[in-house]
XYZ file of C-alpha atoms in Angstrom:
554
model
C 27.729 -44.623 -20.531
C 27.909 -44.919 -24.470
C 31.340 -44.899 -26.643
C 29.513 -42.187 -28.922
C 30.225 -39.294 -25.771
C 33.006 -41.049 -24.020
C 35.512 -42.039 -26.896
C 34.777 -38.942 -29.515
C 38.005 -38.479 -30.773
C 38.851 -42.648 -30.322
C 37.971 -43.885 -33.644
C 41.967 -45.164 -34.284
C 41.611 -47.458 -30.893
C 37.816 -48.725 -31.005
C 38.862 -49.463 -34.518
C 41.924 -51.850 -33.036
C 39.592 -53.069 -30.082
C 36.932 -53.906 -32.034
C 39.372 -55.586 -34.403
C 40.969 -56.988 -31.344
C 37.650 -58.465 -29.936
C 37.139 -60.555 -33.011
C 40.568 -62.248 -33.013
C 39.513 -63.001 -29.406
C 36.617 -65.137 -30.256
C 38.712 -66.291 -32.849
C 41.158 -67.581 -30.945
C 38.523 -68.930 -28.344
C 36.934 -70.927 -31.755
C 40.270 -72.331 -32.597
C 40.574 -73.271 -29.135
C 37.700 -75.993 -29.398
C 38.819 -76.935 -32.784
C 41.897 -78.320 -31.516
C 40.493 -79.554 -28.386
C 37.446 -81.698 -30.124
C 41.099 -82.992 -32.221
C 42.680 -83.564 -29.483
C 39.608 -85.534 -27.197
C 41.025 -89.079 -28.147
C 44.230 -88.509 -26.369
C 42.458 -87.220 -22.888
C 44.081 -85.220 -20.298
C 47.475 -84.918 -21.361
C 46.668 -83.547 -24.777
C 43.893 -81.560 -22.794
C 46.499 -79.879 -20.294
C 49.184 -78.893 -23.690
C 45.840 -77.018 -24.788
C 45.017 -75.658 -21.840
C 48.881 -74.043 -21.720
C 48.897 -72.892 -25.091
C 45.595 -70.338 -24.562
C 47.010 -69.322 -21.631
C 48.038 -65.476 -21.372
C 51.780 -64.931 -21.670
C 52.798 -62.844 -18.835
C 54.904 -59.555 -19.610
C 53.009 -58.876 -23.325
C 50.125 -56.971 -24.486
C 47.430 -60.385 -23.452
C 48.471 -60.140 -20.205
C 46.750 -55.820 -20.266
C 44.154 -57.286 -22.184
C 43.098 -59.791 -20.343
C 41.769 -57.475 -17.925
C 38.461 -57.555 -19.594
C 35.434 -59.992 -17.820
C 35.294 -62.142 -21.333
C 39.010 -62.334 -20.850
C 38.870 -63.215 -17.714
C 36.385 -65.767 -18.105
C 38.275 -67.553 -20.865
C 41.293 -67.424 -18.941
C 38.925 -69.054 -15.673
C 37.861 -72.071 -18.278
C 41.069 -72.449 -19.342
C 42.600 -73.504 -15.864
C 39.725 -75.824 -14.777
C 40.803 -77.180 -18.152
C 44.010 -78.805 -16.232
C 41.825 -80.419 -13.654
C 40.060 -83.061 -16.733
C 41.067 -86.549 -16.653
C 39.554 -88.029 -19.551
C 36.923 -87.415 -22.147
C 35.426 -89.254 -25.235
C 34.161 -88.801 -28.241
C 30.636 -87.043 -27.525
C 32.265 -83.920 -25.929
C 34.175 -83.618 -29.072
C 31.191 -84.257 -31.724
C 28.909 -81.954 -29.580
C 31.548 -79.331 -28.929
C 31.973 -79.236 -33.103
C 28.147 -78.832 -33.866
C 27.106 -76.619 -30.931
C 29.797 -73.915 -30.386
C 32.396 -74.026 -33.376
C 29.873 -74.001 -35.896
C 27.823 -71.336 -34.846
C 30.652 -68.969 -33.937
C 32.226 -69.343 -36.804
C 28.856 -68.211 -38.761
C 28.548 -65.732 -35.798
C 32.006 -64.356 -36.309
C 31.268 -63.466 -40.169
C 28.447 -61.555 -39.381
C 30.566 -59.374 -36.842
C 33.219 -58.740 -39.180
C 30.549 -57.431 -42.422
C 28.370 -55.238 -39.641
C 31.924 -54.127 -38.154
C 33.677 -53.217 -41.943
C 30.123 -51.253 -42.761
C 30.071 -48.867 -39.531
C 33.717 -48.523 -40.124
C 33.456 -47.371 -43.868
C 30.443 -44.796 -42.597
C 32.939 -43.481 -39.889
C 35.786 -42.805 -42.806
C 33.355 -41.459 -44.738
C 32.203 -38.971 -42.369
C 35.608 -38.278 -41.409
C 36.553 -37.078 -45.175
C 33.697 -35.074 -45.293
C 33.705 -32.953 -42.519
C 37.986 -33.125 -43.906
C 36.525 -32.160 -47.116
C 34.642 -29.245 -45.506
C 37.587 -27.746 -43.710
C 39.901 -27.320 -46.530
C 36.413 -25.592 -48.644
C 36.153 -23.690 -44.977
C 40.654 -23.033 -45.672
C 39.882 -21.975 -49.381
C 37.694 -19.671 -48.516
C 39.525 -17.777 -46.387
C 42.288 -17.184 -48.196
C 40.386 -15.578 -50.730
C 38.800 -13.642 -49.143
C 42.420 -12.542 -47.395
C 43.505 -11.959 -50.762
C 40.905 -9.850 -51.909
C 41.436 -7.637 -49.105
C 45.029 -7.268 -49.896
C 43.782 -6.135 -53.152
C 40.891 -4.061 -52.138
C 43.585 -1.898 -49.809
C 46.096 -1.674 -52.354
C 43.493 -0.530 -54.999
C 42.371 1.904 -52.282
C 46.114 3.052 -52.284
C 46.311 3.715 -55.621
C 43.993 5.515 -56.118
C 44.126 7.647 -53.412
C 48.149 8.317 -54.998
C 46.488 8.790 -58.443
C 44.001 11.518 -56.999
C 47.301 13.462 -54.863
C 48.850 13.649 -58.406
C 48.147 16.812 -60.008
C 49.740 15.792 -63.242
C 47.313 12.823 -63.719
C 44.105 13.426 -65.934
C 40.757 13.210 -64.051
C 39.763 10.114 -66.371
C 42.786 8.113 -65.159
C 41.957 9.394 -61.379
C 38.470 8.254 -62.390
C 39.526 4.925 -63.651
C 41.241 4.117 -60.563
C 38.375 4.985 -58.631
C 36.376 2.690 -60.627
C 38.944 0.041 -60.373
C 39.256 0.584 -56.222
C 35.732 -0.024 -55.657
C 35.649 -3.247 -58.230
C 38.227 -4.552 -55.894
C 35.979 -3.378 -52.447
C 33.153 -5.066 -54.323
C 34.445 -8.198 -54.694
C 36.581 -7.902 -50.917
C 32.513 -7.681 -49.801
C 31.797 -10.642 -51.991
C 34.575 -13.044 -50.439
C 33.910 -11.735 -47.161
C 29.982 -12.584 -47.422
C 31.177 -15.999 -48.865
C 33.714 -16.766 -46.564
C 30.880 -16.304 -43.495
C 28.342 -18.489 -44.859
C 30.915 -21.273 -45.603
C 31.915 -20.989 -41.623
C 29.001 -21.585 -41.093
C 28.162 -24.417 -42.882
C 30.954 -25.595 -41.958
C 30.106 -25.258 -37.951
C 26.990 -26.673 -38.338
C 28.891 -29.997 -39.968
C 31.433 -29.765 -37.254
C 28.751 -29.526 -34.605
C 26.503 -32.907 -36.900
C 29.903 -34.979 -37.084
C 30.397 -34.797 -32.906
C 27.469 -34.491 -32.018
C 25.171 -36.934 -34.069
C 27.322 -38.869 -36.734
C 29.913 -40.363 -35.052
C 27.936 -40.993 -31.469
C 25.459 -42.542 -33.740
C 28.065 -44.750 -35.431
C 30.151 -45.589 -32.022
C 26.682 -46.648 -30.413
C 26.176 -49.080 -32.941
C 29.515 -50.355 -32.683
C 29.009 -50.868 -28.765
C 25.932 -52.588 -29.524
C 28.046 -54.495 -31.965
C 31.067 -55.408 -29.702
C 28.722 -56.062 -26.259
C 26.540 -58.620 -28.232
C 29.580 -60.308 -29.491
C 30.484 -60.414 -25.843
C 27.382 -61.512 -24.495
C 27.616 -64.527 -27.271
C 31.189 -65.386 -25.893
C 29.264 -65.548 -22.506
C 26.850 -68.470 -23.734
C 29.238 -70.050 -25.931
C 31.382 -71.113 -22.727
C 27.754 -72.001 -20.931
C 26.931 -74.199 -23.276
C 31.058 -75.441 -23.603
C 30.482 -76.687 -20.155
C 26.849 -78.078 -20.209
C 28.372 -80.052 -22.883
C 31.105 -81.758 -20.347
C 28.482 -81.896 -17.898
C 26.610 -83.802 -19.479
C 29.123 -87.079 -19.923
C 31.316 -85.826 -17.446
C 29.467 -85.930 -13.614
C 32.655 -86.241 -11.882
C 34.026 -82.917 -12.922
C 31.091 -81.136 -12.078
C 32.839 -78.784 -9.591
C 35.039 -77.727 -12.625
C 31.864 -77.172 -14.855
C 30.669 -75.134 -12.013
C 33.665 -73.097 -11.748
C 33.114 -72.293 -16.168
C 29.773 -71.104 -15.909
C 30.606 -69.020 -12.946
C 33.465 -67.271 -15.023
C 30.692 -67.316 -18.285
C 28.273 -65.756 -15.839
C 30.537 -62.984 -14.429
C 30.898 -61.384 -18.094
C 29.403 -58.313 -18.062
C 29.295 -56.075 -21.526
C 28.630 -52.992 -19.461
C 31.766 -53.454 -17.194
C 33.673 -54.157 -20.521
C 32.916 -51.370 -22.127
C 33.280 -49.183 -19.362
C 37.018 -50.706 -19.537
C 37.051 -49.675 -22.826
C 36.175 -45.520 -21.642
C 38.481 -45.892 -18.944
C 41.442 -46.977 -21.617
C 41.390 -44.535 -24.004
C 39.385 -41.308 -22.988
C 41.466 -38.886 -23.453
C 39.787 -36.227 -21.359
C 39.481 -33.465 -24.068
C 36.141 -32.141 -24.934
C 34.871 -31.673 -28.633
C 36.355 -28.503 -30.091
C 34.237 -25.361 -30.730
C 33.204 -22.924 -33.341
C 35.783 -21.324 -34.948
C 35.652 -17.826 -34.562
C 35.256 -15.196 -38.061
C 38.434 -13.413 -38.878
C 38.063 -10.310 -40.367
C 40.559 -8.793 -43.046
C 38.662 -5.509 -43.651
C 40.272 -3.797 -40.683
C 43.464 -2.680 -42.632
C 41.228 -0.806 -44.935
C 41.361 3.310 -44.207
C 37.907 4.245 -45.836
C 35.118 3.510 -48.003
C 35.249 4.405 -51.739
C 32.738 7.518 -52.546
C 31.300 8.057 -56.127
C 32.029 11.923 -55.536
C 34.766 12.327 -53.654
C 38.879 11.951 -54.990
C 39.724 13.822 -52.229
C 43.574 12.793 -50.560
C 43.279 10.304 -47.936
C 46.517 9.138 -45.807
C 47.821 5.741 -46.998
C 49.551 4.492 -44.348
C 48.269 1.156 -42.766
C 46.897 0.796 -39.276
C 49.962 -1.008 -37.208
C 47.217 -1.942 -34.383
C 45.443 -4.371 -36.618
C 46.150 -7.475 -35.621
C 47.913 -10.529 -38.059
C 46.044 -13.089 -38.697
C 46.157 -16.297 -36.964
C 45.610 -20.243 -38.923
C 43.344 -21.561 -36.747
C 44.102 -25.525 -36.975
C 41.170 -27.846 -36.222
C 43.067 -29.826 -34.188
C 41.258 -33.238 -34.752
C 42.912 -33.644 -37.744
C 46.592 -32.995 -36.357
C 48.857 -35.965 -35.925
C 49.821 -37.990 -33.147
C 53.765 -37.132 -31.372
C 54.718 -40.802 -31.026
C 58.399 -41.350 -28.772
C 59.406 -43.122 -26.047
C 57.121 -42.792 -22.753
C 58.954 -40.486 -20.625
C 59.026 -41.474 -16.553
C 56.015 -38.515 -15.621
C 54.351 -40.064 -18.470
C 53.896 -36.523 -19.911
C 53.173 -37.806 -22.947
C 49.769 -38.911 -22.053
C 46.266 -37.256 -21.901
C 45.780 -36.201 -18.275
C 43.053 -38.713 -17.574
C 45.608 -41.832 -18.127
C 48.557 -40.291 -17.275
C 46.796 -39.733 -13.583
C 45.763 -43.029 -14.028
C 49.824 -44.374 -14.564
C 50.819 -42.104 -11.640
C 48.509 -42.995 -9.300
C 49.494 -46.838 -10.627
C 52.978 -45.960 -9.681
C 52.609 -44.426 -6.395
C 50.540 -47.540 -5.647
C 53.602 -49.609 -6.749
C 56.252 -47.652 -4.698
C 53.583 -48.192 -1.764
C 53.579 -51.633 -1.530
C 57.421 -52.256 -1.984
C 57.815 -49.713 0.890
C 55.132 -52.007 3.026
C 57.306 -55.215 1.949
C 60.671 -53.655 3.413
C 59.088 -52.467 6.557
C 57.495 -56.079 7.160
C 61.191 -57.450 6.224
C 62.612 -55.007 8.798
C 60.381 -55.783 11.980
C 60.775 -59.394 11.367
C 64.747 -59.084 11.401
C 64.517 -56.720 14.594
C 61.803 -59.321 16.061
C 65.183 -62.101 15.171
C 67.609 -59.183 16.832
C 65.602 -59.381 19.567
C 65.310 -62.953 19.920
C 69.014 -63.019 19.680
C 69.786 -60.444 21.984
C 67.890 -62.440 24.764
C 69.589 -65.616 23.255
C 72.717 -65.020 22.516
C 73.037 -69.293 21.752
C 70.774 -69.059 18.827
C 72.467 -66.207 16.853
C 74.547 -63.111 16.770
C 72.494 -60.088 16.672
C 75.267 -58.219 14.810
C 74.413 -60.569 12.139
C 70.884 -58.479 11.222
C 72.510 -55.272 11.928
C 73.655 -54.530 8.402
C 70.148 -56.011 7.137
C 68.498 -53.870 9.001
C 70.508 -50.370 7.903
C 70.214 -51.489 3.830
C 66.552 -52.258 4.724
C 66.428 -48.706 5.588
C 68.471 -47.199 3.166
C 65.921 -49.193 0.618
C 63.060 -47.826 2.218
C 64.347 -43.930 2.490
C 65.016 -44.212 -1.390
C 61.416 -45.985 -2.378
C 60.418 -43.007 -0.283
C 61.916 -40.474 -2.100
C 60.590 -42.362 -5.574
C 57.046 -42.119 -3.825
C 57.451 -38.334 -3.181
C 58.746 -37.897 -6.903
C 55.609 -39.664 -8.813
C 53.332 -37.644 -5.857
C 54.446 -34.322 -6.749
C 54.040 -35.339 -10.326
C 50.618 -36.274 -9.585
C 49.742 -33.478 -7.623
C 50.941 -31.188 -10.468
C 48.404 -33.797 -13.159
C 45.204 -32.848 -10.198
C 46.105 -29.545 -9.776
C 47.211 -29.346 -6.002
C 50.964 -29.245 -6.411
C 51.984 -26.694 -3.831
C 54.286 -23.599 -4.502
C 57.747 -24.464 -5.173
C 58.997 -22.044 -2.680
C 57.926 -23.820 -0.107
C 60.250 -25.279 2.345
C 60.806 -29.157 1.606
C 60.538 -31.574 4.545
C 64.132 -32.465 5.886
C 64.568 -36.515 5.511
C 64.894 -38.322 8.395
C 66.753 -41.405 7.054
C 70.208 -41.053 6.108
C 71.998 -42.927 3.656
C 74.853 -42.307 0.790
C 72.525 -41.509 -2.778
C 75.424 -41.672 -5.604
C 72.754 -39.989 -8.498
C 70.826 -36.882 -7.026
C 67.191 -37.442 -7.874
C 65.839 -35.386 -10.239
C 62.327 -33.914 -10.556
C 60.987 -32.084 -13.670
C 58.246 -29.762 -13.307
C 56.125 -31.466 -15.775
C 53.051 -29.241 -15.270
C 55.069 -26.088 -16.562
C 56.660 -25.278 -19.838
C 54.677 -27.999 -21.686
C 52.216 -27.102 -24.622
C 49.230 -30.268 -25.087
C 47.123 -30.770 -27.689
C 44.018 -31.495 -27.477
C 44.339 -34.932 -29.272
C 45.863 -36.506 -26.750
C 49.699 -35.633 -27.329
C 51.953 -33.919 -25.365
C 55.452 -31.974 -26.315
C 58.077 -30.723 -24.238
C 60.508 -28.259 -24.593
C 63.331 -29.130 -22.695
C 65.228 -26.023 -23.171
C 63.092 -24.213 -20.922
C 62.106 -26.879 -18.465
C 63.168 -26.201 -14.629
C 64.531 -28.375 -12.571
C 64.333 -29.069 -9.277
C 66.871 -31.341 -7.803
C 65.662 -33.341 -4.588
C 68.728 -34.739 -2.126
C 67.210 -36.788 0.496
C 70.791 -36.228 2.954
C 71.082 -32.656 2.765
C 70.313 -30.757 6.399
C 69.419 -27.212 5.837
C 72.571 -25.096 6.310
C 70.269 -22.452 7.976
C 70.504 -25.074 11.525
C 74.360 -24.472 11.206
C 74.460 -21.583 13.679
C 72.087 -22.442 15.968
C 72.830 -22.879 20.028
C 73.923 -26.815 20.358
C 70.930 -28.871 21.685
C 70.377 -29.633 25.663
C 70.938 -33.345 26.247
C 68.093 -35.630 27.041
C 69.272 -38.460 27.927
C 72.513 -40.776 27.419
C 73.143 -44.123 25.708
C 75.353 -46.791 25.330
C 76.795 -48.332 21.756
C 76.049 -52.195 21.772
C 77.292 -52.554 18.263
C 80.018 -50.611 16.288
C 79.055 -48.537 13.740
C 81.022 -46.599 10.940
C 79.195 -43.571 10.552
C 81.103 -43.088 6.684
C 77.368 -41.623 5.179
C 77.065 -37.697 5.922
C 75.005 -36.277 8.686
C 76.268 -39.730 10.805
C 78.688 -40.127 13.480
C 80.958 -43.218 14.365
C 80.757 -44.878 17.476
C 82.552 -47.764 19.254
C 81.036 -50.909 21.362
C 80.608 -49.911 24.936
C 80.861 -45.909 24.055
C 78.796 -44.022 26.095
C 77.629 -40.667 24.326
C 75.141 -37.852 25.409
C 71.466 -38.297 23.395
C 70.276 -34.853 21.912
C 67.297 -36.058 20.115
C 65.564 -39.267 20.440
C 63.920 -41.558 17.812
C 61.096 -39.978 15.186
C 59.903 -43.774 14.518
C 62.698 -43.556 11.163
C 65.350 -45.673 12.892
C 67.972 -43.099 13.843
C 68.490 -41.188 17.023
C 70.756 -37.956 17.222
C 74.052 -38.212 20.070
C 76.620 -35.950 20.911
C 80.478 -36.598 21.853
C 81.635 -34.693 24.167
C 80.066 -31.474 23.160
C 82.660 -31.892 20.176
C 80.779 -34.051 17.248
C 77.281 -35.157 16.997
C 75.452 -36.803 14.393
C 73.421 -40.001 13.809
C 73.369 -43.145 14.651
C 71.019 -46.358 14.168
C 68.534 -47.029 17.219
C 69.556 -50.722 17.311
C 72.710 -49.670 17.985
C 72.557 -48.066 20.862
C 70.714 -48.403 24.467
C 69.031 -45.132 25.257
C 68.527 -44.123 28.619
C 66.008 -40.956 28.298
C 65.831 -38.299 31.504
C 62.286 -37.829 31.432
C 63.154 -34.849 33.426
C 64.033 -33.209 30.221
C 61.858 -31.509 27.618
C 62.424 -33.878 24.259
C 64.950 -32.923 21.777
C 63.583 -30.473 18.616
C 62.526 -32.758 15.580
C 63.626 -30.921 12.288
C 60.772 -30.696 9.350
């Protein structure tokens, strides 16, 4: 695990999170400055402290504080609101021992960090420096073709002409393979800067910034490890006057203890690799196709001048390290993300959507549990009271479904096991009125990435696939009506105004044609007329188990 191989093409964001980590132990500093000021005044001023360092939820602290130094100051922070009183030792100690010596500490962090920083920039301009000399050198060498093969051309006109003297034909000879001469020269020079300059490329990954990032981790773990025995020693310094909070002591050093630099950093890789691996050599390019022949001394013989239209153009390469950033809004497939965290936000999603779905289904069996109740007990409540409850619960849970099968597909696409799109898509078993049909883009298609971590989209070209969780295949349209399996018995009205549903009045009794899935909605008939469904708490279902069950669409 080391930044150098992990976070290659992260210098912008260690930069910030190294620059990030100081103002932490900054802030932790300032933090026992004002509470040695503050001492006199005991636990009230104590607890106003204690709130002020605390992590403001909804902002950037609250993502950063997911780090184990983070965590821990956070941890000392709340057994901060369980002190009663202090005195004067706590502060005079607290002064000497920690805000003294990370002060001194934190100066020495900031001169080592500002020196590996300047060696990173000034490897970066160098191996910058030896791209555009790489860039130079390759046009000129494109342009001395260009002037080799129209050299070659003129002097193969000059020797067609019979009216032209043999010492002008000879001077454009002379003149063609000056020009070949020096197309040979460029080209010679143009492969040994490549080269060079692949051997830089290869020593800038490979060796000058790992070496540079390791030091940095070395840099930013020991200034973690420091932050670790700073808030030992903040609460041997309570325990010392202090017995009675002892237990809150305990709980400090526990949090100081729990820092681990490795886990940190590891944070860190997890953050920001982008996934990308280090670019390769850069292929040679060679101009001297378009040229027909080779200059002789002897021969001024007529050569045809026409160009060859197979060679191929030439192509800019772009070292793609140095391209910029797209920065926009974050689209909802997070497409604008390296593929490492934008499977990370998916899967973040999907976990979201997951445990909303597991909160309405817990809300829904402990209203059918009261239904139930009521049912038995008619004295304690009206059942019909849940019933509406119960058929928004659903509708909720239907759409978080459809979200969850949205941000899945997406995610499939990001892992690479989306399947076909011409595959048949599972018919939805809930029913419910969706005003907006939910749209999914295929985000793995159409979209060009850059190896730097950016995305762009072109949105002219993007498909769509549009995903209604009430439409029934019309292919089940002219299919033989389904044999009964049962009847059942409406205990509740119900309206039936969403499509696919059918209306139904208390006491109705209507023929059953396909019983319950486990979504909440059984399929009747009327009188081999209309059929459609209803909710399964709103009926009474009396099943002939004589009778093969009713086909389940998919």
């Amino acid at each position: 695990m080391s930044w150098g191989t992990e976070l290659w093409d992260q210098f912008d964001n260690l930069e910030k999170h190294t620059q990030w980590g100081i103002e932490v132990l900054e802030k932790y500093i300032k933090f026992v400055k004002e509470r040695t000021e503050i001492e006199i005044n005991y636990a009230k001023q104590l607890r106003n402290l204690s709130k002020k360092y605390q992590t403001k939820k909804n902002s950037k602290e609250e993502e950063e504080s997911k780090y184990t130094s983070c965590k821990a100051f956070q941890a000392t922070l709340n057994e901060m609101n369980d002190y009663a009183g202090q005195h004067e030792v706590i502060s005079e100690n607290m002064a000497s021992q920690i805000t003294a010596e990370l002060t001194r500490f934190v100066q020495e962090v900031k001169q080592e960090r500002k020196q590996h920083f300047h060696e990173g920039r000034k490897a970066q301009q160098h191996i910058e420096t030896c791209w555009k000399q790489l860039e130079a050198s390759k046009r000129r060498f494109e342009r001395d073709c260009k002037e080799a093969e129209r050299a070659q051309q003129y002097f193969e006109k000059m020797d067609a002409d019979i009216n032209v003297t043999k010492a002008d034909v000879e001077k454009a000879r002379q003149q063609a393979q000056i020009r070949h001469q020096m197309a040979d020269d460029s080209k010679g020079d143009y492969s040994s800067v490549l080269q060079k300059f692949n051997r830089e490329q290869h020593e800038h990954y490979f060796t000058h910034i790992p070496g540079i990032f390791q030091k940095l981790q070395d840099m930013e773990e020991k200034k973690i490890g420091r932050m670790g025995e700073s808030l030992k020693t903040y609460a041997d310094i309570d325990r010392q006057v202090v017995p009675i909070i002892g237990k809150c002591l305990d709980g400090i050093t526990k949090s100081a203890e729990s820092i681990s630099e490795k886990q940190d950093s590891q944070m860190v890789i997890e953050s920001f690799k982008s996934g990308f691996e280090p670019p390769g050599d850069i292929d040679f390019e060679d101009f001297t196709q378009s040229m027909k022949r080779t200059v002789s001394d002897t021969s001024l013989t007529k050569a045809d001048c026409k160009s060859d239209p197979k060679v191929p153009s030439k192509s800019r390469n772009k070292l793609w390290p140095f391209i910029k950033k797209n920065k926009g809004s974050t689209p909802e497939d997070f497409s604008n993300l390296p593929p490492e965290q934008r499977r990370k936000k998916l899967q973040q999603k999907v976990d979201e959507l997951n445990k909303d779905i597991q909160k309405e289904i817990d809300q829904r069996d402990a209203l059918t549990k009261m239904r139930d109740v009521y049912m038995k007990n008619p004295q304690m409540g009206d059942p019909a009271s849940v019933g509406q409850k119960l058929v928004e619960i659903g509708n909720n849970i239907e759409k978080l479904r459809v979200e969850v099968h949205k941000f899945e597909g997406w995610l499939a696409e990001v892992e690479g096991r989306l399947p076909a799109r011409n595959d048949s898509s599972r018919r939805q078993s809930g029913l419910y009125d969706t005003q907006n049909t939910q749209t999914v883009n295929n985000c793995a298609q159409d979209r060009e990435s850059s190896p730097d971590g950016s995305y762009t989209e072109d949105n002219s070209q993007e498909p769509e696939v549009k995903v209604t969780p009430t439409e029934f295949d019309d292919d089940f349209d002219d299919e033989e009506p389904l044999p009964t399996i049962g009847t059942c018995k409406a205990i509740y009205p119900f309206d039936g105004e969403n499509e696919g549903t059918i209306s139904v009045t208390e006491g109705e009794i209507l023929s059953v044609i396909e019983e319950d899935k486990g979504d909440g909605w059984t399929r009747i008939r009327r009188k081999e007329e209309e059929e459609g469904y209803v909710p399964t708490s709103y009926i009474e279902v009396y099943l002939d188990r004589n009778t093969k069950g009713a086909m389940t669409y998919i």
